[in-house]
């Protein structure tokens, strides 16, 4: 099991948590799990160096705060394991230009940034992601729906490499939950909640003050109806709120619909704000405690990098050998 998250902002948002991190926490119990903060991916768009360093620490602290246990999983920072960049080059060389050009995330992001601000790194980042996954022979990749196409690319490239050079890589499957694979912007329930694309009012940041998030839930865009029911097509805003409520509380959506029978949308929003606040406050406290102990954070990451490198180096050596690189003596 392998997954990663970018340190591109000081706080994860609710989409990152429900779409990915929450699954990471439960899957660490049953799988040999590798989780990383992907700083190499973050620099595909310009980052302030001091902010990137700080955001990387804050990201690690949030992952621990969310419940990752370094005794149960391998938690590390991507740039601490140089094999990622090394295998990415190999995978670049077996990827077609047209194939890479079809990645919708690149199309969306490059359209947003404009051609003058679009780096070659942004274009090839899905291939770095391929290397991330294949290095650990992962067979499951817990991600949000927006990453499905990249996991498909990983499957194609793993199969291509195996066919050309002999069995080397495990072909992975995406692990995407239907209900929370895509959490929507609170102000625009047709768009995914996103660090870079959502308006501040549509984005719930986990480290925001609880009263700030509560206000965002209370002013979430719904529709002109009045009955709280689940209908993704006709009631995307209400359905999004129900999915979020259900994921956080563990109560199934039909039970919530029954609970809100005869009540207006306002009741759903207010209650969700409360439920979220009760969940997020202890998360913030745990995250702050990890941030207050930088030596422990560094120790966790050093152990994680060592464990990750042991696996990554073995896979890279096998790939280099199959390709025909002369071994260094
Ligand atoms: N809205 C979302 N719903 C469900 N899952 C989501 N993820 C992101 N947004 C949603 C999942 O979170 C994990 C980590 O994402 P990331 O930080 O690596 O980058 P991202 O997907 O690019 O996140 P953003 O917020 O959308 O960033 P920008 O705005 O920079 O593009 C991934 O598993 C992702 O699927």
mmCIF file of C-alpha atoms and ligand atoms in Angstrom:
data_model
loop_
_atom_site.group_PDB
_atom_site.id
_atom_site.type_symbol
_atom_site.label_atom_id
_atom_site.label_comp_id
_atom_site.label_asym_id
_atom_site.label_seq_id
_atom_site.Cartn_x
_atom_site.Cartn_y
_atom_site.Cartn_z
ATOM 1 C CA UNK A 1 0.000 0.000 0.000
ATOM 2 C CA UNK A 2 1.423 3.366 -0.997
ATOM 3 C CA UNK A 3 0.051 6.894 -0.995
ATOM 4 C CA UNK A 4 1.228 10.480 -0.713
ATOM 5 C CA UNK A 5 0.098 14.022 -0.033
ATOM 6 C CA UNK A 6 1.582 17.324 -1.150
ATOM 7 C CA UNK A 7 2.890 19.894 1.338
ATOM 8 C CA UNK A 8 1.529 22.681 -0.843
ATOM 9 C CA UNK A 9 -0.394 24.403 1.909
ATOM 10 C CA UNK A 10 -0.163 24.904 5.661
ATOM 11 C CA UNK A 11 -3.271 22.800 6.234
ATOM 12 C CA UNK A 12 -4.897 19.763 4.688
ATOM 13 C CA UNK A 13 -8.470 20.282 3.599
ATOM 14 C CA UNK A 14 -11.467 18.104 4.260
ATOM 15 C CA UNK A 15 -11.218 16.530 0.772
ATOM 16 C CA UNK A 16 -7.634 15.418 1.434
ATOM 17 C CA UNK A 17 -8.664 13.938 4.758
ATOM 18 C CA UNK A 18 -11.880 12.156 3.749
ATOM 19 C CA UNK A 19 -10.670 11.173 0.274
ATOM 20 C CA UNK A 20 -7.274 9.847 1.315
ATOM 21 C CA UNK A 21 -5.794 10.282 4.809
ATOM 22 C CA UNK A 22 -8.692 8.687 6.698
ATOM 23 C CA UNK A 23 -8.263 5.516 4.640
ATOM 24 C CA UNK A 24 -4.509 5.616 5.280
ATOM 25 C CA UNK A 25 -5.189 5.463 9.005
ATOM 26 C CA UNK A 26 -7.498 2.453 8.824
ATOM 27 C CA UNK A 27 -5.402 0.599 6.239
ATOM 28 C CA UNK A 28 -2.213 0.806 8.320
ATOM 29 C CA UNK A 29 -3.790 -1.852 10.554
ATOM 30 C CA UNK A 30 -4.178 -4.430 7.807
ATOM 31 C CA UNK A 31 -1.480 -3.577 5.247
ATOM 32 C CA UNK A 32 2.240 -3.038 4.904
ATOM 33 C CA UNK A 33 1.710 0.668 4.304
ATOM 34 C CA UNK A 34 4.078 3.362 2.981
ATOM 35 C CA UNK A 35 2.866 6.951 3.279
ATOM 36 C CA UNK A 36 4.815 10.016 2.274
ATOM 37 C CA UNK A 37 4.756 13.767 2.075
ATOM 38 C CA UNK A 38 5.523 14.394 -1.575
ATOM 39 C CA UNK A 39 7.724 17.472 -1.620
ATOM 40 C CA UNK A 40 9.131 16.590 -5.065
ATOM 41 C CA UNK A 41 5.592 16.905 -6.419
ATOM 42 C CA UNK A 42 5.063 20.202 -4.596
ATOM 43 C CA UNK A 43 7.820 21.971 -6.553
ATOM 44 C CA UNK A 44 6.046 21.379 -9.869
ATOM 45 C CA UNK A 45 4.651 24.812 -9.068
ATOM 46 C CA UNK A 46 6.825 27.516 -7.525
ATOM 47 C CA UNK A 47 7.199 27.252 -3.735
ATOM 48 C CA UNK A 48 8.778 29.601 -1.251
ATOM 49 C CA UNK A 49 11.667 27.542 0.254
ATOM 50 C CA UNK A 50 10.998 28.468 3.906
ATOM 51 C CA UNK A 51 7.276 27.840 3.484
ATOM 52 C CA UNK A 52 7.854 24.502 1.781
ATOM 53 C CA UNK A 53 10.059 23.333 4.667
ATOM 54 C CA UNK A 54 7.504 24.490 7.231
ATOM 55 C CA UNK A 55 4.559 23.014 5.314
ATOM 56 C CA UNK A 56 6.367 19.690 5.076
ATOM 57 C CA UNK A 57 6.684 19.568 8.871
ATOM 58 C CA UNK A 58 3.070 20.663 9.330
ATOM 59 C CA UNK A 59 1.959 17.956 6.889
ATOM 60 C CA UNK A 60 3.827 15.253 8.805
ATOM 61 C CA UNK A 61 2.383 16.525 12.100
ATOM 62 C CA UNK A 62 -1.141 16.442 10.617
ATOM 63 C CA UNK A 63 -0.667 12.869 9.423
ATOM 64 C CA UNK A 64 0.396 11.859 12.926
ATOM 65 C CA UNK A 65 -2.433 13.953 14.384
ATOM 66 C CA UNK A 66 -4.896 12.148 12.114
ATOM 67 C CA UNK A 67 -3.775 8.833 13.570
ATOM 68 C CA UNK A 68 -0.862 7.457 11.550
ATOM 69 C CA UNK A 69 1.329 5.428 13.850
ATOM 70 C CA UNK A 70 4.995 5.127 12.825
ATOM 71 C CA UNK A 71 5.057 1.717 14.527
ATOM 72 C CA UNK A 72 2.323 0.503 12.164
ATOM 73 C CA UNK A 73 3.291 2.211 8.906
ATOM 74 C CA UNK A 74 6.305 3.735 7.170
ATOM 75 C CA UNK A 75 5.984 7.520 7.150
ATOM 76 C CA UNK A 76 8.588 9.534 5.274
ATOM 77 C CA UNK A 77 9.355 12.564 3.132
ATOM 78 C CA UNK A 78 9.741 11.827 -0.573
ATOM 79 C CA UNK A 79 12.977 13.801 -1.134
ATOM 80 C CA UNK A 80 14.655 11.731 1.612
ATOM 81 C CA UNK A 81 14.474 8.728 -0.717
ATOM 82 C CA UNK A 82 16.383 9.571 -3.924
ATOM 83 C CA UNK A 83 15.203 6.389 -5.663
ATOM 84 C CA UNK A 84 11.913 8.172 -6.482
ATOM 85 C CA UNK A 85 13.605 10.613 -8.873
ATOM 86 C CA UNK A 86 15.843 7.847 -10.229
ATOM 87 C CA UNK A 87 13.025 5.467 -11.145
ATOM 88 C CA UNK A 88 10.948 8.383 -12.471
ATOM 89 C CA UNK A 89 13.596 8.979 -15.145
ATOM 90 C CA UNK A 90 13.369 5.350 -16.260
ATOM 91 C CA UNK A 91 9.580 5.531 -16.412
ATOM 92 C CA UNK A 92 9.761 8.829 -18.362
ATOM 93 C CA UNK A 93 11.680 6.959 -21.006
ATOM 94 C CA UNK A 94 8.945 4.373 -21.589
ATOM 95 C CA UNK A 95 6.051 6.879 -21.581
ATOM 96 C CA UNK A 96 4.639 8.210 -24.843
ATOM 97 C CA UNK A 97 4.360 11.973 -25.180
ATOM 98 C CA UNK A 98 0.728 11.639 -26.305
ATOM 99 C CA UNK A 99 -0.015 9.357 -23.369
ATOM 100 C CA UNK A 100 1.347 11.924 -20.892
ATOM 101 C CA UNK A 101 -0.540 14.712 -22.694
ATOM 102 C CA UNK A 102 -3.869 13.007 -21.970
ATOM 103 C CA UNK A 103 -3.614 13.486 -18.183
ATOM 104 C CA UNK A 104 -6.590 15.652 -17.251
ATOM 105 C CA UNK A 105 -4.980 17.048 -14.072
ATOM 106 C CA UNK A 106 -2.192 18.490 -16.213
ATOM 107 C CA UNK A 107 -4.699 19.958 -18.649
ATOM 108 C CA UNK A 108 -6.691 21.543 -15.790
ATOM 109 C CA UNK A 109 -3.698 22.866 -13.887
ATOM 110 C CA UNK A 110 -1.789 24.166 -16.915
ATOM 111 C CA UNK A 111 -4.953 25.957 -18.090
ATOM 112 C CA UNK A 112 -5.231 27.523 -14.625
ATOM 113 C CA UNK A 113 -1.583 28.614 -14.395
ATOM 114 C CA UNK A 114 -1.143 29.686 -18.048
ATOM 115 C CA UNK A 115 1.593 28.415 -20.375
ATOM 116 C CA UNK A 116 4.185 30.878 -19.018
ATOM 117 C CA UNK A 117 3.870 29.359 -15.521
ATOM 118 C CA UNK A 118 3.583 25.712 -16.502
ATOM 119 C CA UNK A 119 6.751 23.709 -15.866
ATOM 120 C CA UNK A 120 7.909 20.513 -17.545
ATOM 121 C CA UNK A 121 7.807 19.052 -14.014
ATOM 122 C CA UNK A 122 4.048 19.614 -13.876
ATOM 123 C CA UNK A 123 3.747 17.754 -17.180
ATOM 124 C CA UNK A 124 5.784 14.754 -16.030
ATOM 125 C CA UNK A 125 4.596 14.613 -12.407
ATOM 126 C CA UNK A 126 2.172 11.726 -13.061
ATOM 127 C CA UNK A 127 5.234 9.713 -14.122
ATOM 128 C CA UNK A 128 6.998 10.534 -10.867
ATOM 129 C CA UNK A 129 3.840 9.268 -9.198
ATOM 130 C CA UNK A 130 4.165 6.048 -11.201
ATOM 131 C CA UNK A 131 7.666 5.624 -9.785
ATOM 132 C CA UNK A 132 6.416 6.402 -6.256
ATOM 133 C CA UNK A 133 3.940 3.548 -6.441
ATOM 134 C CA UNK A 134 6.067 0.962 -8.265
ATOM 135 C CA UNK A 135 9.100 1.341 -5.979
ATOM 136 C CA UNK A 136 7.144 -0.235 -3.115
ATOM 137 C CA UNK A 137 5.502 -2.956 -5.239
ATOM 138 C CA UNK A 138 2.205 -1.547 -4.007
ATOM 139 C CA UNK A 139 -0.922 -3.427 -4.987
ATOM 140 C CA UNK A 140 -3.331 -0.854 -3.516
ATOM 141 C CA UNK A 141 -3.236 2.940 -3.747
ATOM 142 C CA UNK A 142 -5.749 4.765 -1.507
ATOM 143 C CA UNK A 143 -6.504 8.093 -3.245
ATOM 144 C CA UNK A 144 -9.326 10.434 -4.185
ATOM 145 C CA UNK A 145 -11.201 10.076 -7.484
ATOM 146 C CA UNK A 146 -9.032 12.820 -9.081
ATOM 147 C CA UNK A 147 -6.052 10.472 -8.978
ATOM 148 C CA UNK A 148 -7.717 7.495 -10.710
ATOM 149 C CA UNK A 149 -6.226 8.350 -14.103
ATOM 150 C CA UNK A 150 -2.714 8.445 -12.637
ATOM 151 C CA UNK A 151 -3.134 4.997 -11.098
ATOM 152 C CA UNK A 152 -4.367 3.768 -14.515
ATOM 153 C CA UNK A 153 -1.178 5.204 -16.062
ATOM 154 C CA UNK A 154 0.823 3.368 -13.398
ATOM 155 C CA UNK A 155 -0.842 0.103 -14.357
ATOM 156 C CA UNK A 156 -0.098 0.676 -18.061
ATOM 157 C CA UNK A 157 3.548 1.532 -17.476
ATOM 158 C CA UNK A 158 4.113 -1.340 -15.032
ATOM 159 C CA UNK A 159 2.676 -3.775 -17.581
ATOM 160 C CA UNK A 160 4.736 -2.230 -20.383
ATOM 161 C CA UNK A 161 7.966 -2.473 -18.394
ATOM 162 C CA UNK A 162 7.220 -6.043 -17.294
ATOM 163 C CA UNK A 163 6.420 -7.054 -20.883
ATOM 164 C CA UNK A 164 9.545 -5.429 -22.319
ATOM 165 C CA UNK A 165 12.115 -6.320 -19.662
ATOM 166 C CA UNK A 166 10.614 -9.182 -17.657
ATOM 167 C CA UNK A 167 8.478 -9.300 -14.506
ATOM 168 C CA UNK A 168 9.682 -6.481 -12.216
ATOM 169 C CA UNK A 169 6.744 -4.475 -10.869
ATOM 170 C CA UNK A 170 3.469 -5.279 -9.135
ATOM 171 C CA UNK A 171 0.529 -3.849 -11.112
ATOM 172 C CA UNK A 172 -1.439 -1.707 -8.605
ATOM 173 C CA UNK A 173 -5.155 -1.043 -8.128
ATOM 174 C CA UNK A 174 -6.702 2.244 -7.032
ATOM 175 C CA UNK A 175 -8.506 2.139 -3.656
ATOM 176 C CA UNK A 176 -11.222 4.794 -3.922
ATOM 177 C CA UNK A 177 -14.281 4.996 -1.684
ATOM 178 C CA UNK A 178 -17.513 5.863 -3.501
ATOM 179 C CA UNK A 179 -18.892 8.187 -0.821
ATOM 180 C CA UNK A 180 -15.792 10.245 -0.097
ATOM 181 C CA UNK A 181 -13.692 9.758 -3.255
ATOM 182 C CA UNK A 182 -14.721 13.261 -4.216
ATOM 183 C CA UNK A 183 -15.568 15.888 -1.607
ATOM 184 C CA UNK A 184 -17.059 18.974 -3.230
ATOM 185 C CA UNK A 185 -16.440 22.675 -2.765
ATOM 186 C CA UNK A 186 -18.993 24.049 -0.248
ATOM 187 C CA UNK A 187 -19.694 27.033 -2.502
ATOM 188 C CA UNK A 188 -19.691 25.117 -5.788
ATOM 189 C CA UNK A 189 -20.926 21.552 -5.337
ATOM 190 C CA UNK A 190 -20.094 20.753 -8.967
ATOM 191 C CA UNK A 191 -16.339 21.235 -8.347
ATOM 192 C CA UNK A 192 -13.994 19.230 -6.127
ATOM 193 C CA UNK A 193 -12.748 20.863 -2.964
ATOM 194 C CA UNK A 194 -9.213 21.931 -3.862
ATOM 195 C CA UNK A 195 -6.371 23.898 -2.285
ATOM 196 C CA UNK A 196 -5.659 25.885 -5.394
ATOM 197 C CA UNK A 197 -9.042 26.094 -7.129
ATOM 198 C CA UNK A 198 -11.623 26.541 -4.354
ATOM 199 C CA UNK A 199 -12.623 29.943 -3.026
ATOM 200 C CA UNK A 200 -11.728 30.367 0.682
ATOM 201 C CA UNK A 201 -15.416 29.999 1.617
ATOM 202 C CA UNK A 202 -15.707 26.705 -0.258
ATOM 203 C CA UNK A 203 -12.617 25.127 1.301
ATOM 204 C CA UNK A 204 -12.615 23.606 4.805
ATOM 205 C CA UNK A 205 -9.034 23.669 6.098
ATOM 206 C CA UNK A 206 -8.439 21.321 9.010
ATOM 207 C CA UNK A 207 -6.218 23.749 10.911
ATOM 208 C CA UNK A 208 -8.585 26.709 10.613
ATOM 209 C CA UNK A 209 -10.211 27.947 13.804
ATOM 210 C CA UNK A 210 -13.326 25.875 14.492
ATOM 211 C CA UNK A 211 -15.592 28.938 14.335
ATOM 212 C CA UNK A 212 -14.244 29.785 10.857
ATOM 213 C CA UNK A 213 -15.104 26.303 9.525
ATOM 214 C CA UNK A 214 -18.487 26.374 11.293
ATOM 215 C CA UNK A 215 -19.378 29.558 9.400
ATOM 216 C CA UNK A 216 -18.373 27.908 6.111
ATOM 217 C CA UNK A 217 -20.667 24.936 6.787
ATOM 218 C CA UNK A 218 -23.514 27.245 7.756
ATOM 219 C CA UNK A 219 -23.199 29.222 4.517
ATOM 220 C CA UNK A 220 -22.728 26.171 2.251
ATOM 221 C CA UNK A 221 -24.547 26.414 -1.076
ATOM 222 C CA UNK A 222 -27.493 23.991 -1.333
ATOM 223 C CA UNK A 223 -30.604 24.441 -3.536
ATOM 224 C CA UNK A 224 -34.067 25.967 -3.446
ATOM 225 C CA UNK A 225 -35.717 22.827 -2.012
ATOM 226 C CA UNK A 226 -36.414 22.208 1.652
ATOM 227 C CA UNK A 227 -36.394 18.425 2.202
ATOM 228 C CA UNK A 228 -33.095 16.893 3.342
ATOM 229 C CA UNK A 229 -32.609 13.894 1.046
ATOM 230 C CA UNK A 230 -29.754 12.253 -0.836
ATOM 231 C CA UNK A 231 -29.722 12.922 -4.583
ATOM 232 C CA UNK A 232 -26.332 13.649 -6.150
ATOM 233 C CA UNK A 233 -27.848 14.972 -9.402
ATOM 234 C CA UNK A 234 -30.702 17.119 -8.092
ATOM 235 C CA UNK A 235 -29.249 18.030 -4.691
ATOM 236 C CA UNK A 236 -25.436 18.001 -5.060
ATOM 237 C CA UNK A 237 -24.853 20.471 -2.209
ATOM 238 C CA UNK A 238 -27.062 18.639 0.310
ATOM 239 C CA UNK A 239 -25.656 15.254 -0.777
ATOM 240 C CA UNK A 240 -22.112 16.537 -0.266
ATOM 241 C CA UNK A 241 -22.989 17.715 3.262
ATOM 242 C CA UNK A 242 -24.635 14.363 4.032
ATOM 243 C CA UNK A 243 -21.573 12.461 2.793
ATOM 244 C CA UNK A 244 -19.273 14.607 4.924
ATOM 245 C CA UNK A 245 -21.515 14.241 7.988
ATOM 246 C CA UNK A 246 -21.737 10.487 7.501
ATOM 247 C CA UNK A 247 -17.971 10.044 7.066
ATOM 248 C CA UNK A 248 -17.131 12.067 10.162
ATOM 249 C CA UNK A 249 -19.839 10.655 12.431
ATOM 250 C CA UNK A 250 -19.822 7.076 11.146
ATOM 251 C CA UNK A 251 -23.632 7.245 10.799
ATOM 252 C CA UNK A 252 -24.964 5.911 7.465
ATOM 253 C CA UNK A 253 -26.556 8.455 5.090
ATOM 254 C CA UNK A 254 -30.086 6.878 5.212
ATOM 255 C CA UNK A 255 -30.036 7.152 9.013
ATOM 256 C CA UNK A 256 -29.092 10.834 8.725
ATOM 257 C CA UNK A 257 -31.847 11.477 6.174
ATOM 258 C CA UNK A 258 -34.327 9.985 8.648
ATOM 259 C CA UNK A 259 -32.830 12.042 11.465
ATOM 260 C CA UNK A 260 -33.413 15.271 9.499
ATOM 261 C CA UNK A 261 -36.982 14.405 8.450
ATOM 262 C CA UNK A 262 -39.188 17.464 8.896
ATOM 263 C CA UNK A 263 -36.139 19.705 9.483
ATOM 264 C CA UNK A 264 -34.741 22.338 7.113
ATOM 265 C CA UNK A 265 -31.323 22.531 5.460
ATOM 266 C CA UNK A 266 -30.212 24.957 8.180
ATOM 267 C CA UNK A 267 -30.471 22.179 10.792
ATOM 268 C CA UNK A 268 -28.215 19.915 8.726
ATOM 269 C CA UNK A 269 -25.620 22.674 8.296
ATOM 270 C CA UNK A 270 -25.608 23.672 11.976
ATOM 271 C CA UNK A 271 -25.369 20.103 13.216
ATOM 272 C CA UNK A 272 -22.629 19.257 10.734
ATOM 273 C CA UNK A 273 -20.665 22.311 11.896
ATOM 274 C CA UNK A 274 -20.921 20.992 15.485
ATOM 275 C CA UNK A 275 -19.994 17.416 14.604
ATOM 276 C CA UNK A 276 -17.020 18.648 12.570
ATOM 277 C CA UNK A 277 -15.895 20.936 15.399
ATOM 278 C CA UNK A 278 -15.993 18.064 17.907
ATOM 279 C CA UNK A 279 -13.904 15.913 15.605
ATOM 280 C CA UNK A 280 -11.408 18.549 14.485
ATOM 281 C CA UNK A 281 -10.537 20.104 17.875
ATOM 282 C CA UNK A 282 -8.663 17.029 19.215
ATOM 283 C CA UNK A 283 -7.053 16.542 15.793
ATOM 284 C CA UNK A 284 -5.691 20.094 15.997
ATOM 285 C CA UNK A 285 -4.462 19.523 19.524
ATOM 286 C CA UNK A 286 -2.566 16.354 18.557
ATOM 287 C CA UNK A 287 -1.091 18.083 15.491
ATOM 288 C CA UNK A 288 0.135 20.988 17.630
ATOM 289 C CA UNK A 289 1.724 18.586 20.119
ATOM 290 C CA UNK A 290 3.759 16.972 17.322
ATOM 291 C CA UNK A 291 4.789 20.392 16.012
ATOM 292 C CA UNK A 292 5.996 21.288 19.487
ATOM 293 C CA UNK A 293 8.379 18.316 19.445
ATOM 294 C CA UNK A 294 10.581 18.770 16.338
ATOM 295 C CA UNK A 295 13.177 16.252 17.585
ATOM 296 C CA UNK A 296 10.545 13.500 17.722
ATOM 297 C CA UNK A 297 9.245 14.498 14.280
ATOM 298 C CA UNK A 298 12.778 14.286 12.839
ATOM 299 C CA UNK A 299 13.314 10.900 14.482
ATOM 300 C CA UNK A 300 10.065 9.553 12.984
ATOM 301 C CA UNK A 301 11.113 10.767 9.530
ATOM 302 C CA UNK A 302 14.645 9.384 9.815
ATOM 303 C CA UNK A 303 13.298 5.938 10.724
ATOM 304 C CA UNK A 304 10.720 6.182 7.936
ATOM 305 C CA UNK A 305 13.281 7.130 5.288
ATOM 306 C CA UNK A 306 15.551 4.281 6.307
ATOM 307 C CA UNK A 307 12.729 1.727 6.051
ATOM 308 C CA UNK A 308 11.508 3.171 2.752
ATOM 309 C CA UNK A 309 14.982 3.240 1.212
ATOM 310 C CA UNK A 310 15.591 -0.406 2.004
ATOM 311 C CA UNK A 311 12.588 -1.378 -0.141
ATOM 312 C CA UNK A 312 13.009 1.313 -2.817
ATOM 313 C CA UNK A 313 16.695 0.549 -3.400
ATOM 314 C CA UNK A 314 15.966 -3.122 -3.997
ATOM 315 C CA UNK A 315 13.272 -2.355 -6.601
ATOM 316 C CA UNK A 316 15.418 0.247 -8.348
ATOM 317 C CA UNK A 317 18.363 -2.156 -8.526
ATOM 318 C CA UNK A 318 16.128 -4.803 -10.130
ATOM 319 C CA UNK A 319 14.802 -2.265 -12.677
ATOM 320 C CA UNK A 320 18.313 -1.005 -13.517
ATOM 321 C CA UNK A 321 19.510 -4.563 -13.988
ATOM 322 C CA UNK A 322 16.622 -5.502 -16.320
ATOM 323 C CA UNK A 323 17.208 -2.395 -18.460
ATOM 324 C CA UNK A 324 20.855 -3.329 -18.962
ATOM 325 C CA UNK A 325 22.664 -0.693 -16.901
ATOM 326 C CA UNK A 326 26.198 -1.789 -16.053
ATOM 327 C CA UNK A 327 26.317 -2.386 -12.279
ATOM 328 C CA UNK A 328 28.610 -0.012 -10.348
ATOM 329 C CA UNK A 329 31.457 -1.968 -8.727
HETATM 330 N N1 LIG B 1 -11.897 17.125 -3.016
HETATM 331 C C1 LIG B 1 -11.323 15.969 -2.792
HETATM 332 N N2 LIG B 1 -12.069 14.877 -2.478
HETATM 333 C C2 LIG B 1 -11.501 13.685 -2.215
HETATM 334 N N3 LIG B 1 -10.160 13.481 -2.239
HETATM 335 C C3 LIG B 1 -9.384 14.535 -2.544
HETATM 336 N N4 LIG B 1 -8.032 14.676 -2.638
HETATM 337 C C4 LIG B 1 -7.740 15.953 -2.968
HETATM 338 N N5 LIG B 1 -8.870 16.667 -3.082
HETATM 339 C C5 LIG B 1 -9.907 15.820 -2.829
HETATM 340 C C6 LIG B 1 -7.094 13.594 -2.382
HETATM 341 O O1 LIG B 1 -6.162 14.034 -1.405
HETATM 342 C C7 LIG B 1 -4.933 13.354 -1.616
HETATM 343 C C8 LIG B 1 -3.794 14.311 -1.526
HETATM 344 O O2 LIG B 1 -3.957 15.347 -2.489
HETATM 345 P P1 LIG B 1 -2.718 16.263 -2.849
HETATM 346 O O3 LIG B 1 -2.420 17.210 -1.768
HETATM 347 O O4 LIG B 1 -1.596 15.423 -3.238
HETATM 348 O O5 LIG B 1 -3.101 17.061 -4.087
HETATM 349 P P2 LIG B 1 -4.348 17.371 -4.898
HETATM 350 O O6 LIG B 1 -5.140 16.182 -5.281
HETATM 351 O O7 LIG B 1 -3.807 18.123 -6.037
HETATM 352 O O8 LIG B 1 -5.177 18.260 -3.859
HETATM 353 P P3 LIG B 1 -5.802 19.610 -4.163
HETATM 354 O O9 LIG B 1 -6.365 20.203 -2.964
HETATM 355 O O10 LIG B 1 -6.742 19.485 -5.306
HETATM 356 O O11 LIG B 1 -4.554 20.470 -4.549
HETATM 357 P P4 LIG B 1 -4.402 21.397 -5.778
HETATM 358 O O12 LIG B 1 -5.464 22.436 -5.622
HETATM 359 O O13 LIG B 1 -3.013 21.936 -5.633
HETATM 360 O O14 LIG B 1 -4.613 20.582 -6.995
HETATM 361 C C9 LIG B 1 -5.028 12.671 -2.987
HETATM 362 O O15 LIG B 1 -5.229 11.280 -2.797
HETATM 363 C C10 LIG B 1 -6.238 13.289 -3.609
HETATM 364 O O16 LIG B 1 -6.907 12.388 -4.462
#
